[in-house]
mmCIF file of C-alpha atoms in Angstrom:
data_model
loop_
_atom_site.group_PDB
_atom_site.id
_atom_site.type_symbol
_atom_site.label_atom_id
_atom_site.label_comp_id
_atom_site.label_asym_id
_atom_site.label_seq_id
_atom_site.Cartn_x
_atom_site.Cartn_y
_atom_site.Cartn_z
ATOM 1 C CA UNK A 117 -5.038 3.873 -1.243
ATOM 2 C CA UNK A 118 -6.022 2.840 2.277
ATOM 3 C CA UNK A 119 -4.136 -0.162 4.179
ATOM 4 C CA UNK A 120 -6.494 -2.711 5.334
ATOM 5 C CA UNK A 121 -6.233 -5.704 7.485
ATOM 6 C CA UNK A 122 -8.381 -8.502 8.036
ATOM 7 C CA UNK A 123 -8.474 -10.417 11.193
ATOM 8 C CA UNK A 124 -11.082 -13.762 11.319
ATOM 9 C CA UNK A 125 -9.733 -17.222 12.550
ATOM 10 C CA UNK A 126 -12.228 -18.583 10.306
ATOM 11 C CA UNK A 127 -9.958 -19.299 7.116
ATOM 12 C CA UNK A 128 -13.603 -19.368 5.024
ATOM 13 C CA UNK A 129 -14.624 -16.196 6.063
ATOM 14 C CA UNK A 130 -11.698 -14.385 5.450
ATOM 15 C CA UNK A 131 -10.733 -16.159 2.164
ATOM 16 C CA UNK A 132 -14.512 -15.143 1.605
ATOM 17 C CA UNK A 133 -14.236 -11.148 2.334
ATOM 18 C CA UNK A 134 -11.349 -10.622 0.485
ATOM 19 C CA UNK A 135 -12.897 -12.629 -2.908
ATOM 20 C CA UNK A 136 -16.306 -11.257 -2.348
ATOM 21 C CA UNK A 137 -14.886 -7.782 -3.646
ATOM 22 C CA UNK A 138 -12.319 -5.856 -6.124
ATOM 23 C CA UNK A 139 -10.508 -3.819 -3.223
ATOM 24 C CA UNK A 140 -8.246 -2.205 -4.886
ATOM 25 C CA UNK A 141 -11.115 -0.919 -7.025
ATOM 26 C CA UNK A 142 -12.588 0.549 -3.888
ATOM 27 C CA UNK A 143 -9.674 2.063 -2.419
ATOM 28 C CA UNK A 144 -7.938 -0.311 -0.207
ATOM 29 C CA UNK A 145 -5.076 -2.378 -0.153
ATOM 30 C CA UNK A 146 -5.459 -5.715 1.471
ATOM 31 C CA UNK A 147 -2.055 -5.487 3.942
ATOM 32 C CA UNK A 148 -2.433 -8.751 5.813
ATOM 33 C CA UNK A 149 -4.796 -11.178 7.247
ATOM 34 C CA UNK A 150 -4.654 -12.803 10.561
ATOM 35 C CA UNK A 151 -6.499 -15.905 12.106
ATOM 36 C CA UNK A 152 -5.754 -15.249 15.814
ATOM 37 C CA UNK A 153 -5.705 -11.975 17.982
ATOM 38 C CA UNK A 154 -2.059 -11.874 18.562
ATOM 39 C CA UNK A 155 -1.330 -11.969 15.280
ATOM 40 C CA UNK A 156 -3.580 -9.326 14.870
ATOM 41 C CA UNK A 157 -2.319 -6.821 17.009
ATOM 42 C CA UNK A 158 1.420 -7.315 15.646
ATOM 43 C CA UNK A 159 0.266 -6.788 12.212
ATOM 44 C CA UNK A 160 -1.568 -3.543 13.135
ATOM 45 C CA UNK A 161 1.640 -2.381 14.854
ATOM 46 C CA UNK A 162 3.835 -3.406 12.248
ATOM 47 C CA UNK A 163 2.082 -2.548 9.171
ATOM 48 C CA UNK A 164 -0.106 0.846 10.116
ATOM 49 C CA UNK A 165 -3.174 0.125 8.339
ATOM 50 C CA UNK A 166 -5.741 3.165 8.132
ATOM 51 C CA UNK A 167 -8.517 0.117 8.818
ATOM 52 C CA UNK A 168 -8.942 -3.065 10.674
ATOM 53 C CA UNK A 169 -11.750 -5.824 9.714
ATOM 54 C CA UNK A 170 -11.668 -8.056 12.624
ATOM 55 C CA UNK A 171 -13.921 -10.574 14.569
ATOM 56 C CA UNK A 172 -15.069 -10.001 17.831
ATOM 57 C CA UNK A 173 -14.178 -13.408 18.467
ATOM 58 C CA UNK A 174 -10.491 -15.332 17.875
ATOM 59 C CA UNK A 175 -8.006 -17.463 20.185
ATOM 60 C CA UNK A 176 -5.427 -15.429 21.967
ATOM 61 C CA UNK A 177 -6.869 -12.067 22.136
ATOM 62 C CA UNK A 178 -10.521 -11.219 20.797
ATOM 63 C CA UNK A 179 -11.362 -8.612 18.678
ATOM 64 C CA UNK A 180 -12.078 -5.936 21.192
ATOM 65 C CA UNK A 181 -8.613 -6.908 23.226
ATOM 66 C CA UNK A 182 -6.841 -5.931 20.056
ATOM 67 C CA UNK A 183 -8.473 -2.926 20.165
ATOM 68 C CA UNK A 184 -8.174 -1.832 23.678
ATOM 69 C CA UNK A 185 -4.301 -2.711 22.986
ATOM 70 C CA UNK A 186 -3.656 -0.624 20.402
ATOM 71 C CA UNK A 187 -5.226 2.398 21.329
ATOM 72 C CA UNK A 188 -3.344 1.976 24.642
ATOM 73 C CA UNK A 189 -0.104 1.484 22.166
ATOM 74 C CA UNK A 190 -0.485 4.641 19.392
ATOM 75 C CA UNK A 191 -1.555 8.009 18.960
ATOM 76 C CA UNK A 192 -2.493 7.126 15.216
ATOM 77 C CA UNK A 193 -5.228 4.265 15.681
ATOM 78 C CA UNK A 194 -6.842 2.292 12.781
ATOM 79 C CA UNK A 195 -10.880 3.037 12.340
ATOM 80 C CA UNK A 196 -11.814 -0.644 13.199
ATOM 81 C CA UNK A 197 -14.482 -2.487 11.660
ATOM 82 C CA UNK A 198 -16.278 -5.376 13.920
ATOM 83 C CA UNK A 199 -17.514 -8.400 12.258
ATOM 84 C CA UNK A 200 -19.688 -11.033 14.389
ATOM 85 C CA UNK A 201 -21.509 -13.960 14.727
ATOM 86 C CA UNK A 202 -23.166 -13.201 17.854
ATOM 87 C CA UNK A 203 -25.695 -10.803 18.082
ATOM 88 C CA UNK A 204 -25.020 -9.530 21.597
ATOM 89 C CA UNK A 205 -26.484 -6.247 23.407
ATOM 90 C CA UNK A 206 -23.146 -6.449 25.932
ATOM 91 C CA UNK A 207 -20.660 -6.869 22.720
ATOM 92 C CA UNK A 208 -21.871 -4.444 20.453
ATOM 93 C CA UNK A 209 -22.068 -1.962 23.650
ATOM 94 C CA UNK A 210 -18.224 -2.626 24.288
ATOM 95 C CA UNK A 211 -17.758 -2.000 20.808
ATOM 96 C CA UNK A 212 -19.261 1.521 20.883
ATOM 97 C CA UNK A 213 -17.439 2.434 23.523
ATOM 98 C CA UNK A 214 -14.260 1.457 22.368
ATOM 99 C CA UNK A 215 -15.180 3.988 19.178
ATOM 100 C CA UNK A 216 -15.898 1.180 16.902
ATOM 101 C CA UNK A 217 -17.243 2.502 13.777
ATOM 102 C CA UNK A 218 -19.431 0.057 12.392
ATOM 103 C CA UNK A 219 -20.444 -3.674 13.569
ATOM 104 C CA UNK A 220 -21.252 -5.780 11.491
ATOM 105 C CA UNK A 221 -23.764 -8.855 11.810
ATOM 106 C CA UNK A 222 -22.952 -11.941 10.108
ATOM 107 C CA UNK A 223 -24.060 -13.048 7.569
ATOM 108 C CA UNK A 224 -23.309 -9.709 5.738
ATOM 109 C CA UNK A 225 -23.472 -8.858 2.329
ATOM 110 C CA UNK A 226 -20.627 -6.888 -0.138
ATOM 111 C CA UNK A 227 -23.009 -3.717 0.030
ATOM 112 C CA UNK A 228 -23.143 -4.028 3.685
ATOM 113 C CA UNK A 229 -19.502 -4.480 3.957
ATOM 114 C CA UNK A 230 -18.396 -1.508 1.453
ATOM 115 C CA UNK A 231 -21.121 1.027 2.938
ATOM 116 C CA UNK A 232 -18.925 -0.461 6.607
ATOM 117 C CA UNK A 233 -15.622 0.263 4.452
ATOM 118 C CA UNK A 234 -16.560 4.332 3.516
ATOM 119 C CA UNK A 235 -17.971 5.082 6.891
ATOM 120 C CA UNK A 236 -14.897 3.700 8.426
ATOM 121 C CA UNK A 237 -12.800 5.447 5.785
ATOM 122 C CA UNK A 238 -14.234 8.907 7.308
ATOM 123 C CA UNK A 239 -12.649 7.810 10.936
ATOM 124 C CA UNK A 240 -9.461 7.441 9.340
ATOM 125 C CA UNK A 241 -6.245 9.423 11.060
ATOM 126 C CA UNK A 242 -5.878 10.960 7.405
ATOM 127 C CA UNK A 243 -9.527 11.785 7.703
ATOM 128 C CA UNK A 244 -9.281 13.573 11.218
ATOM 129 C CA UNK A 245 -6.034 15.119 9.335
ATOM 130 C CA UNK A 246 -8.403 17.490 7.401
ATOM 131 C CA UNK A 247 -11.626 17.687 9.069
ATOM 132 C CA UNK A 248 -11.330 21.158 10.828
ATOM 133 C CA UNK A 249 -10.229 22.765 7.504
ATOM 134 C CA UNK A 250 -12.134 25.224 5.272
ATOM 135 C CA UNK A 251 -11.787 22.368 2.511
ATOM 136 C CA UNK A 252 -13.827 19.840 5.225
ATOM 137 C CA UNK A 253 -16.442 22.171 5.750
ATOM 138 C CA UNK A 254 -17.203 22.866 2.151
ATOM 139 C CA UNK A 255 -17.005 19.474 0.928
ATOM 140 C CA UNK A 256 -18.925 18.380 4.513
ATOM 141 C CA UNK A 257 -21.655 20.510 3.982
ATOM 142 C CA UNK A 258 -22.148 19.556 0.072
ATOM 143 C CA UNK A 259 -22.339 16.074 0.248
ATOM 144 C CA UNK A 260 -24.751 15.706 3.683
ATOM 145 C CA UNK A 261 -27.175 17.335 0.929
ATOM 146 C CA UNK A 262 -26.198 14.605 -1.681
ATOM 147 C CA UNK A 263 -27.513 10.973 -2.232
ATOM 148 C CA UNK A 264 -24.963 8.833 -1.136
ATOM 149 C CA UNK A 265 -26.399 5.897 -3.359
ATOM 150 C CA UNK A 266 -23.614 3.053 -5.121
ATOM 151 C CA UNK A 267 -20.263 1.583 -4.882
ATOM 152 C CA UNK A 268 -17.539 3.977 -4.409
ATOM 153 C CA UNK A 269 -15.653 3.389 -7.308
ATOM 154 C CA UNK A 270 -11.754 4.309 -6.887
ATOM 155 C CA UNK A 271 -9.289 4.783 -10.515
ATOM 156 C CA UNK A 272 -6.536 3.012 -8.476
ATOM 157 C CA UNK A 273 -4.030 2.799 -10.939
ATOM 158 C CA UNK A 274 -4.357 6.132 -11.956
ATOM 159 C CA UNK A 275 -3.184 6.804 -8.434
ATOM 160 C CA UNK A 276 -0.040 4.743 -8.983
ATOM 161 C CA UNK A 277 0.803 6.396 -12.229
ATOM 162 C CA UNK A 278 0.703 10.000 -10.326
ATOM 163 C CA UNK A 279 2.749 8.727 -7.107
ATOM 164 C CA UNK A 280 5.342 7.315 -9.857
ATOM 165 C CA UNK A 281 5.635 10.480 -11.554
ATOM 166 C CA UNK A 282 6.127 12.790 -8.243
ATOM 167 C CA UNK A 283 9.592 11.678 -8.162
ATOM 168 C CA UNK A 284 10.538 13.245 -11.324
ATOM 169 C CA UNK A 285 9.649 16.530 -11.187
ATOM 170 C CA UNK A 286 7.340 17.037 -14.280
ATOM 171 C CA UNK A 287 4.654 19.024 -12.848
ATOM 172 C CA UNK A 288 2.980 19.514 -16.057
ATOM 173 C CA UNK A 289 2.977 15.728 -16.726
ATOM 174 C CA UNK A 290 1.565 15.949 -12.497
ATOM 175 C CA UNK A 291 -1.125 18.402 -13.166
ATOM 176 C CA UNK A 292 -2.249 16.287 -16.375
ATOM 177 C CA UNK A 293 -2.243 12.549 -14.479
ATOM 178 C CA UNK A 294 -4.559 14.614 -11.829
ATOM 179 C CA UNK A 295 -7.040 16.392 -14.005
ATOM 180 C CA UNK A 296 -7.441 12.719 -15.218
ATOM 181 C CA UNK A 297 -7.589 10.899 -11.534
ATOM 182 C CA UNK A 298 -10.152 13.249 -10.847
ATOM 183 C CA UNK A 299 -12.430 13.292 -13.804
ATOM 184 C CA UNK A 300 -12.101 9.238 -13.241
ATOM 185 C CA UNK A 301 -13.654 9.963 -9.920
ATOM 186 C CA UNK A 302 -16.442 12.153 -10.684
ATOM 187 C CA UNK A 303 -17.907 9.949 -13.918
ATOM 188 C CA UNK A 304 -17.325 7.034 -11.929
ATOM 189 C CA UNK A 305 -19.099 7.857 -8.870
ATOM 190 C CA UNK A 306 -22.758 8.574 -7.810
ATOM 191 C CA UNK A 307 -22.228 11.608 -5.352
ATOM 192 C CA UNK A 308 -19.937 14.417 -4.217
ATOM 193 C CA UNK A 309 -19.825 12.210 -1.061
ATOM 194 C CA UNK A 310 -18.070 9.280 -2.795
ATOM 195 C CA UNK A 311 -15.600 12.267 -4.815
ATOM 196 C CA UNK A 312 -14.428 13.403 -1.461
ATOM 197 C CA UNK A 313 -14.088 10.120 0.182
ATOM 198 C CA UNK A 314 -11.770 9.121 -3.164
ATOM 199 C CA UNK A 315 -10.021 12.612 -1.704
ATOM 200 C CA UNK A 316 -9.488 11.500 1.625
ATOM 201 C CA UNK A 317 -8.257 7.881 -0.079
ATOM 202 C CA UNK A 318 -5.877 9.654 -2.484
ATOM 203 C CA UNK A 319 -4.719 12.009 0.020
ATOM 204 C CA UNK A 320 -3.846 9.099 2.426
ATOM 205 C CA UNK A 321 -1.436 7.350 -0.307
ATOM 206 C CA UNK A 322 0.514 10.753 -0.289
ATOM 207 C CA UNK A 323 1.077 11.303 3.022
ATOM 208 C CA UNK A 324 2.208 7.259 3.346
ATOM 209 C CA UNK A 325 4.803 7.579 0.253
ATOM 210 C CA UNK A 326 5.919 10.990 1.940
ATOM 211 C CA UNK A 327 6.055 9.098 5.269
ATOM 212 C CA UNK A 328 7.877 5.920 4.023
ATOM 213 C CA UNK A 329 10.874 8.280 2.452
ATOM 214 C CA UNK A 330 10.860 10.047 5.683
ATOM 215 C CA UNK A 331 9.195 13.082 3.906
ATOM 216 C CA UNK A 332 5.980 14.991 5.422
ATOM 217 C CA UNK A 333 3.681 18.074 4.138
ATOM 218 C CA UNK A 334 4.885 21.010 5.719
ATOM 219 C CA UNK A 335 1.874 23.425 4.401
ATOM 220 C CA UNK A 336 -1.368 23.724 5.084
ATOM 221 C CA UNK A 337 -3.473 22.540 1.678
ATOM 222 C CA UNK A 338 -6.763 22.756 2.671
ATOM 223 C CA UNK A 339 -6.561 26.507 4.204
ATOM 224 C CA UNK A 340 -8.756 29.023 2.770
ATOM 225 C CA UNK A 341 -5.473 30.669 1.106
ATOM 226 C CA UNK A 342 -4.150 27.893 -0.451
ATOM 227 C CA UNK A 343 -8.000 27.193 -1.977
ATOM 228 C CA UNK A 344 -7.362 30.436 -3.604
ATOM 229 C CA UNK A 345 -11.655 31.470 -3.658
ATOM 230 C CA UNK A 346 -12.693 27.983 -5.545
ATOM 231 C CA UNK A 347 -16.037 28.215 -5.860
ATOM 232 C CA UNK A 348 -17.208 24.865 -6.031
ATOM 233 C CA UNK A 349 -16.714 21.539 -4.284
ATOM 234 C CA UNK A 350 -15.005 20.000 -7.427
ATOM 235 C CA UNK A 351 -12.437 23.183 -8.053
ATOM 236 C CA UNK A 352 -11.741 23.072 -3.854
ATOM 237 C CA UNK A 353 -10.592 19.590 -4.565
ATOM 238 C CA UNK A 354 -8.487 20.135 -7.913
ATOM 239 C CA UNK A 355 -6.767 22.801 -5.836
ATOM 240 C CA UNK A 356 -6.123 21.094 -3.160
ATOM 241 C CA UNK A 357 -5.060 17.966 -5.011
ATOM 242 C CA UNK A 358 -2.673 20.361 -6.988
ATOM 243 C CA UNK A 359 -1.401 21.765 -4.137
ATOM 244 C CA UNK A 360 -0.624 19.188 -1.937
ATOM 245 C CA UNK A 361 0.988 17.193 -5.017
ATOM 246 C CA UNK A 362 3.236 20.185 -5.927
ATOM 247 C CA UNK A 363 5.189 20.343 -2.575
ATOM 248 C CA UNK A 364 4.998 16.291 -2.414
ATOM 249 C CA UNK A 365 6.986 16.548 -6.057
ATOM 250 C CA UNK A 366 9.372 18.815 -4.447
ATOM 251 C CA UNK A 367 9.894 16.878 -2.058
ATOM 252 C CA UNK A 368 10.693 13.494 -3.628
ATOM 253 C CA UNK A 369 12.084 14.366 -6.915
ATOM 254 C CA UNK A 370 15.128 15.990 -4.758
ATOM 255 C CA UNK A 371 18.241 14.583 -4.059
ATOM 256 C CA UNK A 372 17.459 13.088 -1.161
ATOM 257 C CA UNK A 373 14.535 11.019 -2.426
ATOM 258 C CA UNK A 374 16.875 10.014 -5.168
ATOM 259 C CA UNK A 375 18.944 8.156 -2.180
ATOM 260 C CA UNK A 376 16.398 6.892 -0.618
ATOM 261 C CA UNK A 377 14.637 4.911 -3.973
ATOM 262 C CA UNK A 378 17.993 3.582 -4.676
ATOM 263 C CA UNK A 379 18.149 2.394 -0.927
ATOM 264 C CA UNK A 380 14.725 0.936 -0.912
ATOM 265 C CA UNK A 381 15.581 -0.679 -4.561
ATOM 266 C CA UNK A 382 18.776 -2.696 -3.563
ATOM 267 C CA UNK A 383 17.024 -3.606 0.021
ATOM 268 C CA UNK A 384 14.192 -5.114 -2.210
ATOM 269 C CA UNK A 385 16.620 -6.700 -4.479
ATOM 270 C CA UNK A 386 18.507 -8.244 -0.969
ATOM 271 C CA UNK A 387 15.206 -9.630 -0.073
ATOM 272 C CA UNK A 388 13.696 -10.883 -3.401
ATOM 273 C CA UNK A 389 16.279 -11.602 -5.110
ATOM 274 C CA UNK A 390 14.844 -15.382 -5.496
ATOM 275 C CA UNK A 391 11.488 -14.484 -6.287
ATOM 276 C CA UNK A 392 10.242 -12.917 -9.841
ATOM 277 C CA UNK A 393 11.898 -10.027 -10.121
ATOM 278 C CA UNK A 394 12.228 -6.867 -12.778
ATOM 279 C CA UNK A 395 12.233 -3.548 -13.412
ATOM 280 C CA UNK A 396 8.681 -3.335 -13.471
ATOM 281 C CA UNK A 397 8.031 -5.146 -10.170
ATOM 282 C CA UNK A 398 10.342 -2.899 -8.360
ATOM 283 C CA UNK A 399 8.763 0.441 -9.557
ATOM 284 C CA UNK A 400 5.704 -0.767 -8.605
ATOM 285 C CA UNK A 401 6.567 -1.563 -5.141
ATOM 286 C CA UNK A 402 8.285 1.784 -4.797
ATOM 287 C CA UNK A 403 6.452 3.862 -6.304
ATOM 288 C CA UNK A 404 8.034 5.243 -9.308
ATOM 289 C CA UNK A 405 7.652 5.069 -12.727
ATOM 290 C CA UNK A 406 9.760 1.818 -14.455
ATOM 291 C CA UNK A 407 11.701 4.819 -16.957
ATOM 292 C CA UNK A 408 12.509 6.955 -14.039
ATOM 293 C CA UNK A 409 13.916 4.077 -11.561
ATOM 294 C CA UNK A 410 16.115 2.452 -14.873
ATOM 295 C CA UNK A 411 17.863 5.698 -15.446
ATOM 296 C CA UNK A 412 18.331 6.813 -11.896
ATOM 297 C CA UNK A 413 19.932 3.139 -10.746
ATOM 298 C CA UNK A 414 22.157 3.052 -13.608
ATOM 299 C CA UNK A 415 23.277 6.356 -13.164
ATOM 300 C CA UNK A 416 23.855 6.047 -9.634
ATOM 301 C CA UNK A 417 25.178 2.514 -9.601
ATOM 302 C CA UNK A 418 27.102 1.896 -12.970
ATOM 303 C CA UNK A 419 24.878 -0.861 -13.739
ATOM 304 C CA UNK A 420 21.300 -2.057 -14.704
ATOM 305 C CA UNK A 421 19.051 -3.423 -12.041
ATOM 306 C CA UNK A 422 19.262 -6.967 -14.214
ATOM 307 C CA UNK A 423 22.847 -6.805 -14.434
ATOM 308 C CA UNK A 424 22.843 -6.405 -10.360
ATOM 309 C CA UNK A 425 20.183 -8.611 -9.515
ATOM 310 C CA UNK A 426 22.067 -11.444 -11.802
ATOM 311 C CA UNK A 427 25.157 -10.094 -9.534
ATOM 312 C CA UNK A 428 23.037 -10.795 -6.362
ATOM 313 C CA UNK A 429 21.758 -13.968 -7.581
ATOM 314 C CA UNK A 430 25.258 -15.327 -8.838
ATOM 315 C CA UNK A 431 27.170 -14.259 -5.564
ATOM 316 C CA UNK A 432 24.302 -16.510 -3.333
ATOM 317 C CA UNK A 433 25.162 -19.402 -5.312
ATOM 318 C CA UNK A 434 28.465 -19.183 -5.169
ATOM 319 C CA UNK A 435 28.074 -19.212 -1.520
ATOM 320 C CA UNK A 436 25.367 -21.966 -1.760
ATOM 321 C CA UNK A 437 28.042 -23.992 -3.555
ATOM 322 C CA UNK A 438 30.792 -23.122 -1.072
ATOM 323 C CA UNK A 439 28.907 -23.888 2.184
ATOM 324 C CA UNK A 440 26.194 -26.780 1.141
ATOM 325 C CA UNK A 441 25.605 -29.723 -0.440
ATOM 326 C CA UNK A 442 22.477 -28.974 -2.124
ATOM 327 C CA UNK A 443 22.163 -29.865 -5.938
ATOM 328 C CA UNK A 444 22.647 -27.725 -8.911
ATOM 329 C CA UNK A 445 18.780 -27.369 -9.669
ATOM 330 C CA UNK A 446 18.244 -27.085 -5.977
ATOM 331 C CA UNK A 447 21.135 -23.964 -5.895
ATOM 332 C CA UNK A 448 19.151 -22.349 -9.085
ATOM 333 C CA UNK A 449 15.994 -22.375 -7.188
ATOM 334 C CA UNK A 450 16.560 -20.976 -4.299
ATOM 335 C CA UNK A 451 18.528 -17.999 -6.217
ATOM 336 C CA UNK A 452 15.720 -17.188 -8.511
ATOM 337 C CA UNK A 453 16.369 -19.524 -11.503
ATOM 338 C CA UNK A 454 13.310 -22.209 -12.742
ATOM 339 C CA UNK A 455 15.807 -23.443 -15.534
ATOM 340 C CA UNK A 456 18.846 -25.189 -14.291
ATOM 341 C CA UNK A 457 20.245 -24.891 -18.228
ATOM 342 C CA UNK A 458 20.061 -21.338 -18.124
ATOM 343 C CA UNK A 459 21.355 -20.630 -14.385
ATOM 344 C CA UNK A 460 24.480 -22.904 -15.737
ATOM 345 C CA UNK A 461 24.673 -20.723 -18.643
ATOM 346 C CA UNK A 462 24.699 -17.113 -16.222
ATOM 347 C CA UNK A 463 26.811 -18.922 -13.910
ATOM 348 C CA UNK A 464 29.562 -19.550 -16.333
ATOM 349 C CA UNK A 465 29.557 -16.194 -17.824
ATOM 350 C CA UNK A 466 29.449 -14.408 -14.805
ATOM 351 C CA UNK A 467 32.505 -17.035 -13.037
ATOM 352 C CA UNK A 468 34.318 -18.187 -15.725
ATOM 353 C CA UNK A 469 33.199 -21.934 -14.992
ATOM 354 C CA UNK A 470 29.822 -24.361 -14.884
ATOM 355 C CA UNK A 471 28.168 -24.410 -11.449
ATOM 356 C CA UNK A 472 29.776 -28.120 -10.978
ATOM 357 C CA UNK A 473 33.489 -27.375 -12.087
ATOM 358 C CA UNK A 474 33.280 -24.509 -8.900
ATOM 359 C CA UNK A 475 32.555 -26.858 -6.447
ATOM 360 C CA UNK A 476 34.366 -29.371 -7.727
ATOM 361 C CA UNK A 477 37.729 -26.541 -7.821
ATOM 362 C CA UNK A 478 36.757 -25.920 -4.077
ATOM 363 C CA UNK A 479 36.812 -29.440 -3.097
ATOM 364 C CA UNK A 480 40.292 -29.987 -4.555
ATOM 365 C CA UNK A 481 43.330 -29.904 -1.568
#
């Protein structure tokens, strides 16, 4: 999917945009909010989202400043997105010169803002990525001479289910998940304009997984060769889709990505260990598939990821215990335990001892 950030000091009116529709369901991945411009910019330099919805207007830096910074600051700029409540001839002029692809009037509508969304989704870096290849001109030309009526509609969890299975190899189990993304896509949608933009959408959620394991596509996937003589728009994408999915498999289901998941998945753990956490959550926020990341951890690390996460949790408390004077429920919470009976229970089994007979042996001279 594509990362997007929304910048509006108004609390209301961003609360507002992201209610009004179902993102995800679109194609994008809500990756922060901001109220101010500074906050803004560092979450556009931290995050690298593919768009930016901001206001032209916010304390610290306005809308435009943000985006005058960072296209000083990266090669890879956001397609930004300009909401307003001023309808100004001098604003909207700075706007088009700073390569602003849409601005947008308030009030606006959820049409307004989607048909924004898709036209900003074509100024993408992942767009510009593809649009001198053979594929881009074949698709290009088909869909200029197709309605481009309706909500793009985007089958995002199919798209999780095919990132989760690159990792382990199964390229028939690949090739199925894709023949199904993509006849999602073209039931789902009005036009071979709203197919390729899904293409452009899916294509950027491969190249950010690659990116994030420190992975890229080394071949070309939308040359003429690697089309192979499709002869329509829907068999140029298959290919393509194919294509570029068969060297990302390659690339992640190797050794190396096998380090790097278990990296990511005890860095999570270090982080989250006193929020909700499971095997589920973790696959999802790595990308893999639940089956794959439970036999690859306890292979690797001797253990399941609730036997270490209970480790992680256990050891903080016992430092809690050690080094403050917080209560016993307070000591649960803030390791990931609601129930106080319960984290006594772990605690014992895991020490020997109830939470309260530790501190009280440490207190002892």
């Amino acid at each position: 999917m594509l990362k997007l950030i929304i910048a509006d000091d108004e609390m209301d009116a961003r609360d507002n945009m992201i209610a009004c529709i179902n993102w995800e369901q679109h194609g994008l991945e809500i990756a922060g909010t901001a109220g101010d411009g500074l906050t803004a910019y560092s979450l556009i330099m931290e995050r690298s989202p593919d768009i930016v919805l901001i206001d032209i207007k916010m304390p610290g830096l306005s809308g435009l400043e943000v985006i005058q910074k960072v296209r000083k600051q990266t090669r890879h700029s956001p397609a930004f997105v300009i909401v307003s409540g001023y309808d100004d001839f001098h604003y909207a002029q700075q706007a088009i010169d700073l390569g602003v692809s849409s601005y947008l009037l308030k009030p606006f509508s959820p049409n307004d803002l989607l048909r924004a969304m898709r036209r900003a989704s074509r100024q993408t870096s992942t767009a510009g990525d593809i649009s001198d290849r053979p594929l881009a001109h074949l698709l290009l030309d088909a869909f200029h001479h197709t309605p481009n009526t309706g909500c793009l509609f985007y089958p995002d969890k199919q798209e999780r289910e095919i990132i989760a299975c690159l990792s382990t190899g199964d390229i028939s189990q690949l090739y199925r998940l894709l023949d199904q993304f993509l006849e999602t896509v073209r039931t789902s949608n009005d036009s071979l304009s709203q197919v390729f933009d899904c293409f452009l959408i899916f294509y950027a959620g491969i190249c950010r997984v690659l990116a994030q394991r420190g992975c890229s596509l080394s071949e070309d996937h939308f040359s003429q060769a690697a089309l192979g003589g499709a002869c329509d728009a829907y068999e140029t994408i298959q290919r393509s889709m194919r294509s570029l999915c068969t060297e990302a498999s390659r690339l992640l289901s190797g050794g190396g990505s096998s380090n790097y998941i278990i990296r990511r998945t005890l860095a999570c753990i270090e982080t989250d260990y006193a929020k909700k956490l499971s095997l589920n959550i973790l696959a999802e926020q790595i990308y893999v598939s639940p089956v794959y990341l439970s036999n690859l951890f306890k292979k690797t690390m001797g253990q399941t990821i609730t036997e270490y996460i209970q480790a992680v949790r256990i050891d903080r408390a016992r430092e809690l215990l050690h080094n403050s004077s917080l209560a016993i429920g307070d000591v649960a919470e803030q390791v990931g335990y609601t129930d106080i009976k319960y984290f006594a229970q772990v605690f014992k089994k895991a020490t020997g001892v109830t939470p309260n007979a530790f501190r009280n042996q440490l207190q002892k001279p």
